[in-house]
Coordinates of C-alpha atoms in Angstrom, one line a residue:
X15 CA 0.0 0.0 0.0
X16 CA 1.3 3.5 -0.8
X17 CA 3.1 5.0 2.1
X18 CA 2.3 8.7 2.0
X19 CA 5.3 11.0 1.9
X20 CA 5.0 13.6 4.6
X21 CA 5.2 17.2 3.5
X22 CA 8.4 17.9 5.5
X23 CA 10.1 14.8 4.0
X24 CA 9.1 15.7 0.5
X25 CA 10.4 19.2 1.0
X26 CA 13.7 17.7 2.2
X27 CA 13.9 15.6 -0.9
X28 CA 13.3 18.5 -3.2
X29 CA 15.7 20.7 -1.3
X30 CA 18.4 18.1 -1.6
X31 CA 17.8 17.9 -5.4
X32 CA 18.0 21.6 -5.7
X33 CA 21.2 21.8 -3.7
X34 CA 23.0 19.1 -5.5
X35 CA 22.9 19.7 -9.3
X36 CA 23.0 16.4 -11.1
X37 CA 22.3 14.3 -7.9
X38 CA 19.6 11.7 -7.9
X39 CA 17.3 10.6 -5.1
X40 CA 17.6 6.8 -4.8
X41 CA 14.1 5.5 -3.9
X42 CA 15.0 1.8 -4.2
X43 CA 14.7 1.5 -0.4
X44 CA 11.0 2.1 -0.7
X45 CA 10.6 -1.7 -1.2
X46 CA 11.2 -4.2 1.5
X47 CA 13.7 -6.9 0.9
X48 CA 10.8 -9.4 0.5
X49 CA 9.0 -7.1 -2.0
X50 CA 12.1 -6.7 -4.0
X51 CA 12.7 -10.5 -4.0
X52 CA 9.1 -11.0 -5.3
X53 CA 9.7 -8.5 -8.0
X54 CA 13.0 -10.1 -9.0
X55 CA 11.2 -13.5 -9.2
X56 CA 8.5 -12.1 -11.5
X57 CA 11.1 -10.5 -13.8
X58 CA 13.0 -13.8 -13.9
X59 CA 9.8 -15.8 -14.6
X60 CA 9.8 -18.2 -17.7
X61 CA 6.3 -16.9 -18.4
X62 CA 7.6 -13.7 -19.9
X63 CA 8.1 -13.4 -23.6
X64 CA 11.7 -14.1 -24.5
X65 CA 11.9 -11.1 -26.8
X66 CA 10.8 -8.9 -23.9
X67 CA 13.4 -10.5 -21.5
X68 CA 16.1 -9.6 -24.1
X69 CA 15.3 -6.0 -23.5
X70 CA 15.8 -6.0 -19.8
X71 CA 19.3 -4.7 -20.2
X72 CA 17.9 -1.5 -21.7
X73 CA 14.7 -1.1 -19.6
X74 CA 16.0 -2.3 -16.1
X75 CA 12.6 -3.3 -14.8
X76 CA 13.5 -4.3 -11.2
X77 CA 15.5 -1.1 -10.6
X78 CA 12.9 1.1 -12.3
X79 CA 9.9 -0.3 -10.4
X80 CA 11.9 -0.3 -7.1
X81 CA 12.8 3.4 -7.7
X82 CA 9.1 4.2 -8.1
X83 CA 8.3 2.2 -5.0
X84 CA 5.7 -0.1 -6.6
X85 CA 4.5 -2.5 -4.0
X86 CA 2.6 -5.8 -4.7
X87 CA -0.5 -4.7 -2.8
X88 CA -0.8 -1.4 -4.6
X89 CA -3.5 -0.3 -7.0
X90 CA -1.3 0.2 -10.1
X91 CA -2.4 2.0 -13.3
X92 CA -0.3 1.6 -16.4
X93 CA -1.0 4.1 -19.1
X94 CA -0.9 2.9 -22.7
X95 CA 0.7 -0.4 -22.1
X96 CA 1.2 -1.0 -25.8
X97 CA 2.6 -4.5 -26.5
X98 CA 2.4 -5.5 -22.8
X99 CA 6.1 -5.3 -22.0
X100 CA 5.5 -4.1 -18.5
X101 CA 2.1 -5.8 -18.2
X102 CA 3.9 -9.2 -18.2
X103 CA 5.7 -8.0 -15.0
X104 CA 3.2 -5.7 -13.3
X105 CA 0.1 -7.9 -13.5
X106 CA 1.6 -11.0 -11.9
X107 CA 3.5 -8.9 -9.4
X108 CA 0.4 -7.1 -8.0
X109 CA -1.7 -10.3 -8.2
X110 CA 0.9 -11.9 -5.9
X111 CA 0.4 -9.2 -3.3
X112 CA -3.4 -8.8 -3.6
X113 CA -3.1 -5.5 -5.5
X114 CA -5.0 -4.3 -8.5
X115 CA -3.6 -3.7 -12.0
X116 CA -5.3 -1.4 -14.5
X117 CA -4.3 -1.1 -18.2
X118 CA -5.5 2.3 -19.4
X119 CA -5.5 3.3 -23.0
X120 CA -7.7 4.0 -26.0
X121 CA -9.7 0.9 -26.8
X122 CA -7.7 0.1 -30.0
X123 CA -4.5 0.1 -27.9
X124 CA -5.7 -2.5 -25.4
X125 CA -5.7 -5.4 -27.9
X126 CA -2.4 -6.9 -26.8
X127 CA -3.5 -6.8 -23.1
X128 CA -6.7 -8.5 -24.0
X129 CA -4.8 -11.1 -25.9
X130 CA -2.6 -11.8 -22.9
X131 CA -5.6 -12.1 -20.6
X132 CA -7.3 -14.5 -23.0
X133 CA -4.3 -16.6 -23.6
X134 CA -3.1 -16.9 -19.9
X135 CA -6.0 -16.2 -17.7
X136 CA -4.3 -17.5 -14.6
X137 CA -1.6 -14.8 -15.0
X138 CA -3.5 -12.0 -16.6
X139 CA -7.3 -12.7 -16.3
X140 CA -7.5 -10.3 -13.4
X141 CA -6.4 -7.3 -15.4
X142 CA -8.8 -4.4 -15.4
X143 CA -9.0 -2.0 -18.3
X144 CA -10.2 1.5 -18.7
X145 CA -10.3 4.1 -21.5
X146 CA -7.8 7.0 -21.8
X147 CA -8.3 9.8 -22.4
X148 CA -11.4 9.4 -20.3
X149 CA -13.8 11.5 -22.3
X150 CA -17.5 10.6 -21.5
X151 CA -16.9 6.9 -20.6
X152 CA -18.1 5.8 -17.2
X153 CA -15.8 2.7 -17.1
X154 CA -12.8 4.6 -15.6
X155 CA -10.3 4.3 -12.8
X156 CA -12.2 5.7 -9.8
X157 CA -10.8 9.1 -8.7
X158 CA -8.5 9.0 -5.8
X159 CA -8.0 5.2 -5.7
X160 CA -4.6 4.6 -7.4
X161 CA -1.4 4.2 -5.4
X162 CA 0.8 4.4 -8.5
X163 CA 0.4 5.5 -12.1
X164 CA 3.1 4.5 -14.5
X165 CA 3.7 5.7 -18.0
X166 CA 6.6 4.3 -20.0
X167 CA 7.6 6.1 -23.2
X168 CA 4.2 7.8 -23.8
X169 CA 4.5 11.5 -22.9
X170 CA 6.1 12.2 -26.2
X171 CA 3.1 10.8 -27.9
X172 CA 0.8 13.0 -26.0
X173 CA 2.8 16.0 -27.2
X174 CA 2.9 15.1 -30.8
X175 CA 0.2 15.3 -33.6
X176 CA -2.3 17.9 -34.5
X177 CA -4.2 17.6 -31.3
X178 CA -1.8 17.2 -28.4
X179 CA -3.5 16.4 -25.1
X180 CA -0.6 16.2 -22.6
X181 CA -2.1 18.8 -20.3
X182 CA -5.3 16.9 -20.1
X183 CA -3.5 13.6 -19.7
X184 CA -1.6 14.8 -16.6
X185 CA -4.8 16.3 -15.1
X186 CA -6.6 12.9 -15.5
X187 CA -3.7 11.0 -14.0
X188 CA -3.6 13.4 -11.0
X189 CA -7.3 12.7 -10.4
X190 CA -6.8 8.9 -10.4
X191 CA -4.2 9.0 -7.6
X192 CA -4.7 9.0 -3.9
X193 CA -3.1 11.9 -2.0
X194 CA 0.5 10.8 -1.5
X195 CA 0.3 8.6 -4.6
X196 CA 3.1 8.3 -7.1
X197 CA 3.4 9.1 -10.8
X198 CA 6.4 7.3 -12.5
X199 CA 7.5 8.6 -15.9
X200 CA 10.0 7.1 -18.2
X201 CA 10.5 8.6 -21.6
X202 CA 13.1 9.3 -24.4
X203 CA 15.2 12.3 -23.2
X204 CA 15.8 15.3 -25.5
X205 CA 18.8 17.4 -24.3
X206 CA 17.7 20.6 -22.6
X207 CA 19.6 22.6 -25.3
X208 CA 17.9 20.8 -28.1
X209 CA 15.4 22.5 -30.4
X210 CA 12.0 22.3 -28.7
X211 CA 10.3 21.8 -32.1
X212 CA 11.8 18.3 -32.1
X213 CA 9.5 17.3 -29.4
X214 CA 6.7 17.3 -32.0
X215 CA 8.5 14.9 -34.4
X216 CA 11.4 13.0 -32.9
X217 CA 9.9 11.0 -30.1
X218 CA 12.2 12.7 -27.6
X219 CA 11.0 15.1 -24.9
X220 CA 12.8 17.4 -22.5
X221 CA 12.9 16.7 -18.8
X222 CA 11.8 20.3 -18.2
X223 CA 8.8 19.8 -20.4
X224 CA 7.7 16.7 -18.5
X225 CA 8.2 18.6 -15.2
X226 CA 6.2 21.6 -16.5
X227 CA 3.3 19.3 -17.5
X228 CA 3.3 17.4 -14.2
X229 CA 3.8 20.4 -12.0
X230 CA 1.0 22.3 -13.8
X231 CA -1.3 19.4 -12.9
X232 CA -0.4 19.7 -9.3
X233 CA 2.4 17.1 -8.9
X234 CA 5.7 17.7 -7.1
X235 CA 8.9 16.1 -8.2
X236 CA 10.1 13.6 -5.6
X237 CA 13.2 12.3 -7.4
X238 CA 14.9 11.3 -10.6
X239 CA 17.2 8.5 -11.5
X240 CA 19.9 7.7 -14.1
X241 CA 18.8 4.1 -14.2
X242 CA 17.7 4.3 -17.9
X243 CA 20.4 6.7 -19.2
X244 CA 22.2 5.8 -22.3
X245 CA 25.1 8.2 -23.0
X246 CA 25.6 6.7 -26.5
X247 CA 22.3 8.1 -27.6
X248 CA 22.8 11.6 -29.1
X249 CA 19.0 12.1 -29.8
X250 CA 19.6 13.5 -33.2
X251 CA 18.9 10.5 -35.5
X252 CA 17.5 10.8 -39.0
X253 CA 14.2 9.1 -38.1
X254 CA 14.0 10.2 -34.5
X255 CA 14.1 7.8 -31.7
X256 CA 12.7 5.0 -33.9
X257 CA 16.1 4.9 -35.7
X258 CA 17.4 3.0 -32.7
X259 CA 16.3 -0.4 -31.4
X260 CA 13.9 -1.9 -31.0
X261 CA 12.2 -0.3 -34.1
X262 CA 15.3 0.2 -36.3
X263 CA 13.5 2.2 -39.0
X264 CA 16.6 2.3 -41.3
X265 CA 16.5 -1.4 -41.8
X266 CA 19.9 -2.7 -43.0
X267 CA 21.3 0.8 -43.3
X268 CA 23.9 1.2 -40.5
X269 CA 22.1 -1.4 -38.5
X270 CA 25.2 -2.6 -36.6
X271 CA 25.9 1.0 -35.6
X272 CA 22.4 1.5 -34.2
X273 CA 22.3 -1.8 -32.5
X274 CA 25.7 -1.0 -30.8
X275 CA 24.2 2.2 -29.5
X276 CA 21.2 0.4 -28.0
X277 CA 17.9 1.7 -27.0
X278 CA 17.3 5.3 -26.2
X279 CA 18.6 7.6 -23.5
X280 CA 15.6 7.9 -21.0
X281 CA 14.6 10.0 -18.1
X282 CA 13.2 8.3 -15.0
X283 CA 11.1 10.7 -13.0
X284 CA 9.1 10.2 -9.8
X285 CA 6.3 12.6 -9.0
X286 CA 4.0 12.7 -5.9
X287 CA 0.5 14.0 -5.5
X288 CA 0.7 16.2 -2.4
X289 CA -1.3 15.2 0.7

């Protein structure tokens, strides 16, 4: 269950971050040793798709979820789970602890999650789904019930296109969370000195942009981690972030070069809804 961060403690975390440029708050201790062991066992499970396991070296699931403090009895909401990479970890993990897992996305983007639930009901049949953006639907995550909301490589999508909805997305996420609840964000990191226009086309987004969106919605930054940094990624590729693995849009052209670079350089930010 989400342990609320007291105001004075949160202020101390933020003050530390402000005082030490480039320092990162390590929240891995938020999990007990037993909880971390359970998480490690789920990540090591043979039930995961081999192609997903191969990407652990880029996505660092144990360290990332430990940093966000995701506990197995939490109500966890994953935004736009896509192909279900994290679903294969989060759904069994929270089931083990009696928690609740929501996959939240536009209906067309929930197909893979529904396939998982149908194919392996013992592992994934308990998954709850809800639409996002919420719109007029009544089948939603009830306001003020989520302990943790997680979004992996999605904020850039909410910024792109003719009708960006990032502001509304963060407001809706804020409403889902309990006071003291956590929003965990991982996304492709555009350098702060990069052209802001590239946030509309490249798949990369600045940390300052994500902070602005979150803080505008009412969140406070509780910490950030270098867990998912990749210094080989210069974020200036011909086809944006999709030039790199796993998409590799250039095909055979310079493939070895891009594979050697690996997946993108990513921010890992932890926000808290104040008490």
